[in-house]
Amino acid sequence: MSLKNVPKVELHLHLEGAAPPAFIRGLAKRKNMDISGVFDADGGYAFTDFRHFLQVYEAATATLQTPEDYHRLTLAVLEESAANGVIYTESFLSPDFCGGRDVGAWREYLHAIRDAADQAEREFGIVMRGIVTCIRHFGPEKARQTALCAAETAGDWLTGFGLAGDERVGKPKDFAYAFDMAREAGLRLTAHAGEWGGAQSVRDALHDLRVERIGHGVRAAEDPALVEELAETGTVLEVCPGSNIALGLFRSWRSHPIGGFFDKGLKVTVSTDDPPFFHTSMTREYDRLADAFGWDDAVFTTLNTTAVNAAFCDDDTRAALLRRLEKSDA
Ligand code: ADE
Ligand code: ZN
């Protein structure tokens, strides 16, 4: 039986990475852009490894050029998430792609995304919050400009700041200035680490950027002392198993460390990352995890409660989400 209707809370979703291929194809056609190299024979996104994935991601994103494009994208993404039972989603937003890190342009993109999110909440019952993310392989200077965009628009909807991109480029401390700026603006912090970098990369993100959540974090499994530290500090991991498996980090669902992490009491949550790129959805993630680890509704309620408690939202929103989880549990 599919877990499609189980209510789900997602903390790690890249907005552009959630764009359906047909949506991007439609934009490219309207704008006379040739991005045929982005797709495979079946019309899905085509890439060979993580570096190529990032190139394809950026080529597909080049078709998104106006606030109106982002309005339509946000609505399409949230409709699909809601159809998979997602009641709350936190999405990574990129001023790099939305107006080239110009604060005025970014405000217009953000306004369009937020307007679409409000419409999706009314129409599909899904709640969204935004996390501005800087992109590691674009370098620290661009990250500072991105942090300024985030700081200028921080508030009750734009609530977080993060770091994505190629973890093999540079070090977390290169981005400390950007993270300090975001922290001072009241934003809550997360960083991708322990995906393409090992355990030390997770330690560096925790200590040099002082983040409260880690995106992925799965390579911590290589270092038992770090696993213990994560458990003791209650660091929340935004784990995206289907993404890790599609990108070749682990060979199977059963060998993915999320099962062991949960058994050791780590605060794990489940997300899709870039669902159409990895041929996944929140429903598929839950179904595969139930198959691999025998997880039942009680486990998924634990994961979702952890996610709500770690969500970058205000307390009223958090309380309303907890009530929705409790109601479905009755
Ligand atoms: N941007 C989009 N998906 C990503 C991932 N899995 N890792 C790092 N950066 C990303
Ligand atoms: Zn990610």
Coordinates of C-alpha atoms and ligand atoms in Angstrom, one line a residue:
M1 CA 0.0 0.0 0.0
S2 CA 1.3 3.4 -0.9
L3 CA 1.9 6.1 1.7
K4 CA 0.7 8.8 -0.6
N5 CA -1.9 10.1 1.8
V6 CA 0.3 10.2 4.9
P7 CA 0.9 13.9 5.8
K8 CA 4.5 14.9 5.2
V9 CA 6.8 17.7 6.1
E10 CA 9.6 18.5 3.7
L11 CA 12.6 20.7 4.8
H12 CA 14.9 20.4 1.8
L13 CA 13.6 21.2 -1.7
H14 CA 15.4 23.3 -4.4
L15 CA 12.7 25.3 -6.2
E16 CA 14.4 25.1 -9.6
G17 CA 15.3 21.5 -9.0
A18 CA 11.6 20.7 -8.5
A19 CA 10.7 22.0 -12.0
P20 CA 9.0 19.3 -14.1
P21 CA 10.9 18.7 -17.3
A22 CA 7.8 19.4 -19.4
F23 CA 7.5 22.8 -17.6
I24 CA 11.1 23.7 -18.6
R25 CA 10.6 22.4 -22.1
G26 CA 7.6 24.6 -22.5
L27 CA 9.5 27.7 -21.3
A28 CA 12.4 26.9 -23.7
K29 CA 10.0 26.5 -26.6
R30 CA 8.3 29.8 -25.9
K31 CA 11.6 31.6 -25.6
N32 CA 13.2 29.8 -28.6
M33 CA 16.0 28.4 -26.5
D34 CA 17.8 25.2 -27.5
I35 CA 18.3 23.2 -24.3
S36 CA 17.9 19.8 -26.0
G37 CA 21.1 18.5 -24.3
V38 CA 19.3 18.8 -20.9
F39 CA 16.9 15.9 -21.7
D40 CA 17.1 12.2 -22.4
A41 CA 15.2 10.2 -25.0
D42 CA 12.2 9.8 -22.6
G43 CA 12.1 13.6 -21.9
G44 CA 13.5 13.4 -18.4
Y45 CA 16.6 15.3 -17.2
A46 CA 19.8 13.6 -18.4
F47 CA 23.1 13.7 -16.4
T48 CA 26.0 11.3 -15.8
D49 CA 27.3 12.4 -12.4
F50 CA 27.0 15.2 -9.8
R51 CA 29.1 17.7 -11.6
H52 CA 27.1 17.1 -14.8
F53 CA 23.9 17.3 -12.7
L54 CA 24.8 20.8 -11.6
Q55 CA 25.5 21.8 -15.2
V56 CA 22.2 20.4 -16.4
Y57 CA 20.4 22.0 -13.4
E58 CA 21.9 25.4 -14.4
A59 CA 21.0 25.0 -18.1
A60 CA 17.4 24.1 -17.3
T61 CA 17.2 27.1 -14.8
A62 CA 18.4 29.5 -17.6
T63 CA 14.8 29.2 -19.0
L64 CA 13.4 30.8 -15.8
Q65 CA 13.8 34.5 -16.5
T66 CA 11.1 36.5 -15.0
P67 CA 9.1 36.8 -11.7
E68 CA 6.1 35.5 -13.7
D69 CA 8.0 32.3 -14.6
Y70 CA 8.8 31.8 -10.9
H71 CA 5.1 32.4 -10.0
R72 CA 4.0 29.6 -12.4
L73 CA 6.9 27.3 -11.2
T74 CA 6.1 27.8 -7.5
L75 CA 2.4 27.0 -8.1
A76 CA 3.2 23.9 -10.2
V77 CA 5.7 22.6 -7.6
L78 CA 3.4 23.1 -4.6
E79 CA 0.5 21.5 -6.4
E80 CA 2.6 18.4 -7.0
S81 CA 3.9 18.4 -3.4
A82 CA 0.4 18.7 -2.0
A83 CA -0.7 15.8 -4.2
N84 CA 1.9 13.7 -2.4
G85 CA 0.6 14.6 1.0
V86 CA 3.1 17.4 1.8
I87 CA 1.5 19.9 4.3
Y88 CA 4.6 22.1 4.8
T89 CA 7.6 22.6 2.6
E90 CA 10.7 24.7 3.0
S91 CA 12.2 25.6 -0.4
F92 CA 15.7 26.8 -1.3
L93 CA 15.5 30.0 -3.3
S94 CA 18.4 31.4 -5.3
P95 CA 19.0 35.2 -5.8
D96 CA 21.8 34.0 -8.2
F97 CA 19.1 32.8 -10.6
C98 CA 16.4 35.3 -9.5
G99 CA 17.7 38.7 -10.7
G100 CA 21.5 38.1 -10.6
R101 CA 21.8 39.0 -6.8
D102 CA 20.4 42.5 -7.4
V103 CA 18.4 43.3 -4.2
G104 CA 15.7 45.2 -6.2
A105 CA 15.2 42.5 -8.7
W106 CA 15.3 39.8 -6.0
R107 CA 12.4 41.6 -4.2
E108 CA 10.3 41.3 -7.3
Y109 CA 11.0 37.6 -7.7
L110 CA 10.4 36.9 -4.0
H111 CA 7.1 38.8 -4.2
A112 CA 6.0 36.6 -7.1
I113 CA 7.1 33.3 -5.4
R114 CA 5.3 34.4 -2.2
D115 CA 2.2 35.3 -4.0
A116 CA 2.1 31.9 -5.6
A117 CA 2.8 30.2 -2.2
D118 CA -0.2 32.1 -0.7
Q119 CA -2.4 30.9 -3.6
A120 CA -1.2 27.3 -3.2
E121 CA -2.0 27.5 0.5
R122 CA -5.5 28.6 -0.3
E123 CA -6.1 26.1 -3.1
F124 CA -4.1 23.0 -1.9
G125 CA -3.7 23.6 1.8
I126 CA 0.2 23.4 1.6
V127 CA 2.2 25.9 3.7
M128 CA 5.6 27.1 2.3
R129 CA 8.5 29.1 3.7
G130 CA 11.6 30.2 1.9
I131 CA 15.3 29.7 2.6
V132 CA 17.7 31.8 0.5
T133 CA 20.7 29.7 -0.5
C134 CA 24.1 30.7 -1.8
I135 CA 25.9 28.5 -4.2
R136 CA 29.3 27.2 -3.1
H137 CA 30.9 26.9 -6.5
F138 CA 29.9 30.5 -7.3
G139 CA 32.4 31.6 -4.6
P140 CA 32.3 33.7 -1.4
E141 CA 31.9 37.1 -3.0
K142 CA 28.7 36.1 -4.7
A143 CA 27.6 34.5 -1.5
R144 CA 28.0 37.8 0.3
Q145 CA 25.7 39.5 -2.3
T146 CA 23.2 36.7 -1.9
A147 CA 23.3 37.1 1.9
L148 CA 22.6 40.8 1.5
C149 CA 19.5 39.9 -0.6
A150 CA 18.4 37.5 2.2
A151 CA 19.1 40.0 5.0
E152 CA 17.1 42.7 3.2
T153 CA 14.0 40.4 2.8
A154 CA 14.2 38.4 6.0
G155 CA 10.9 38.1 7.8
D156 CA 8.0 35.8 8.7
W157 CA 8.1 34.1 5.2
L158 CA 11.8 34.3 4.2
T159 CA 13.1 32.6 7.3
G160 CA 16.3 30.9 6.5
F161 CA 19.7 31.0 4.8
G162 CA 21.7 28.1 3.4
L163 CA 24.6 26.9 1.3
A164 CA 24.2 24.5 -1.6
G165 CA 26.3 23.6 -4.7
D166 CA 29.5 21.7 -5.1
E167 CA 30.8 20.8 -1.7
R168 CA 34.2 19.8 -3.2
V169 CA 34.9 23.5 -3.9
G170 CA 36.2 25.7 -1.1
K171 CA 35.6 25.4 2.6
P172 CA 32.6 26.4 4.8
K173 CA 34.7 29.1 6.6
D174 CA 35.0 30.9 3.2
F175 CA 31.3 31.6 3.7
A176 CA 31.4 32.6 7.3
Y177 CA 30.9 36.3 6.5
A178 CA 27.7 35.6 4.5
F179 CA 26.4 33.4 7.3
D180 CA 27.2 36.0 9.9
M181 CA 25.2 38.6 7.9
A182 CA 22.3 36.2 7.6
R183 CA 22.4 35.3 11.3
E184 CA 22.4 39.0 12.3
A185 CA 19.3 39.5 10.1
G186 CA 17.5 36.9 12.3
L187 CA 17.6 34.1 9.7
R188 CA 18.0 30.5 10.7
L189 CA 20.8 28.5 9.2
T190 CA 21.4 25.3 7.3
A191 CA 24.2 24.1 5.0
H192 CA 24.7 21.2 2.6
A193 CA 27.5 19.1 4.0
G194 CA 28.5 15.4 4.2
E195 CA 27.1 14.7 0.7
W196 CA 30.2 15.0 -1.4
G197 CA 32.5 15.9 1.4
G198 CA 33.3 13.5 4.3
A199 CA 32.7 13.8 8.1
Q200 CA 35.2 16.7 8.4
S201 CA 33.0 18.8 6.0
V202 CA 30.0 18.3 8.4
R203 CA 32.2 19.3 11.4
D204 CA 33.4 22.4 9.5
A205 CA 29.8 23.5 8.6
L206 CA 28.7 23.0 12.2
H207 CA 31.7 24.8 13.8
D208 CA 32.5 27.5 11.2
L209 CA 29.0 28.4 10.1
R210 CA 27.1 27.6 13.3
V211 CA 24.2 26.0 11.4
E212 CA 21.4 24.3 13.3
R213 CA 20.6 21.9 10.5
I214 CA 22.7 20.0 7.9
G215 CA 21.5 19.3 4.4
H216 CA 22.3 15.6 3.8
G217 CA 25.0 14.9 6.4
V218 CA 25.0 11.2 5.4
R219 CA 28.8 10.9 5.2
A220 CA 28.8 11.4 9.0
A221 CA 28.2 7.6 9.0
E222 CA 31.9 7.2 8.3
D223 CA 32.8 8.7 11.7
P224 CA 31.2 7.2 14.8
A225 CA 32.4 10.1 17.0
L226 CA 30.6 12.6 14.7
V227 CA 27.4 10.5 14.8
E228 CA 27.6 10.8 18.6
E229 CA 28.2 14.5 18.4
L230 CA 25.1 14.9 16.1
A231 CA 23.0 12.9 18.5
E232 CA 24.2 14.9 21.6
T233 CA 23.8 18.3 20.0
G234 CA 20.4 17.3 18.5
T235 CA 21.5 18.5 15.1
V236 CA 18.7 18.0 12.5
L237 CA 19.6 16.2 9.3
E238 CA 17.7 17.0 6.1
V239 CA 18.2 13.5 4.5
C240 CA 17.3 12.9 0.9
P241 CA 17.8 9.2 0.3
G242 CA 16.5 9.0 -3.2
S243 CA 18.8 11.8 -4.3
N244 CA 21.8 10.1 -2.7
I245 CA 21.0 6.8 -4.4
A246 CA 20.3 8.4 -7.8
L247 CA 23.6 10.3 -7.7
G248 CA 25.5 7.1 -6.8
L249 CA 26.5 7.8 -3.2
F250 CA 24.8 4.5 -2.0
R251 CA 23.9 1.5 -4.0
S252 CA 20.6 0.6 -2.4
W253 CA 17.9 1.8 0.0
R254 CA 18.9 -0.8 2.5
S255 CA 22.5 0.4 2.6
H256 CA 21.5 4.0 3.0
P257 CA 22.6 5.3 6.5
I258 CA 19.2 6.8 7.4
G259 CA 18.1 3.5 8.9
G260 CA 21.1 3.4 11.3
F261 CA 20.9 7.1 12.1
F262 CA 17.2 6.7 13.1
D263 CA 18.1 3.7 15.3
K264 CA 20.8 5.7 17.0
G265 CA 18.4 8.5 17.9
L266 CA 19.6 11.1 15.5
K267 CA 17.1 13.8 14.4
V268 CA 16.5 12.7 10.9
T269 CA 14.0 14.1 8.4
V270 CA 13.2 13.1 4.9
S271 CA 13.1 15.2 1.7
T272 CA 13.4 14.9 -2.0
D273 CA 16.0 17.5 -2.9
D274 CA 15.3 17.8 -6.7
P275 CA 12.5 15.3 -7.3
P276 CA 12.1 15.1 -11.1
F277 CA 15.9 14.9 -11.5
F278 CA 16.0 11.9 -9.3
H279 CA 12.7 10.3 -10.5
T280 CA 11.3 10.6 -7.0
S281 CA 8.5 12.2 -4.9
M282 CA 7.8 12.3 -1.2
T283 CA 5.4 9.4 -1.6
R284 CA 8.2 7.3 -3.3
E285 CA 10.7 8.2 -0.6
Y286 CA 8.3 7.0 2.1
D287 CA 7.3 3.9 0.2
R288 CA 11.0 2.9 -0.4
L289 CA 11.9 3.6 3.3
A290 CA 9.0 1.5 4.5
D291 CA 10.2 -1.4 2.3
A292 CA 13.8 -1.1 3.2
F293 CA 13.6 -0.6 7.0
G294 CA 10.1 -1.8 7.8
W295 CA 9.1 1.7 8.9
D296 CA 5.5 2.1 9.9
D297 CA 3.2 5.1 10.5
A298 CA 4.6 5.6 14.0
V299 CA 8.1 6.1 12.6
F300 CA 6.9 8.5 9.9
T301 CA 5.0 10.5 12.6
T302 CA 8.3 10.7 14.6
L303 CA 10.2 12.0 11.5
N304 CA 7.5 14.5 10.7
T305 CA 7.3 15.7 14.3
T306 CA 11.1 16.2 14.2
A307 CA 10.7 18.1 11.0
V308 CA 8.0 20.4 12.3
N309 CA 10.0 21.1 15.5
A310 CA 13.0 22.0 13.3
A311 CA 11.1 24.0 10.8
F312 CA 12.1 27.6 10.2
C313 CA 8.7 29.0 10.9
D314 CA 6.9 30.9 13.7
D315 CA 5.4 29.2 16.7
D316 CA 1.7 29.6 15.6
T317 CA 2.5 27.9 12.2
R318 CA 4.4 25.2 14.1
A319 CA 1.5 24.5 16.5
A320 CA -1.0 24.4 13.6
L321 CA 1.2 21.8 11.7
L322 CA 1.6 19.7 14.9
R323 CA -2.2 19.7 15.2
R324 CA -2.5 18.5 11.6
L325 CA -0.1 15.7 12.2
E326 CA -1.9 14.7 15.4
K327 CA -5.3 14.7 13.7
S328 CA -4.1 12.3 11.0
D329 CA -2.6 10.0 13.6
A330 CA -5.9 9.5 15.5
Ligands
ADE1 N1 21.7 21.9 -5.6 C1 20.6 21.2 -6.0 N2 20.7 19.9 -5.6 C2 21.8 19.9 -4.9 C3 22.5 18.8 -4.2 N3 22.0 17.6 -4.1 N4 23.7 19.1 -3.6 C4 24.2 20.3 -3.7 N5 23.6 21.3 -4.3 C5 22.5 21.1 -4.9
ZN2 ZN 20.0 19.9 -1.8

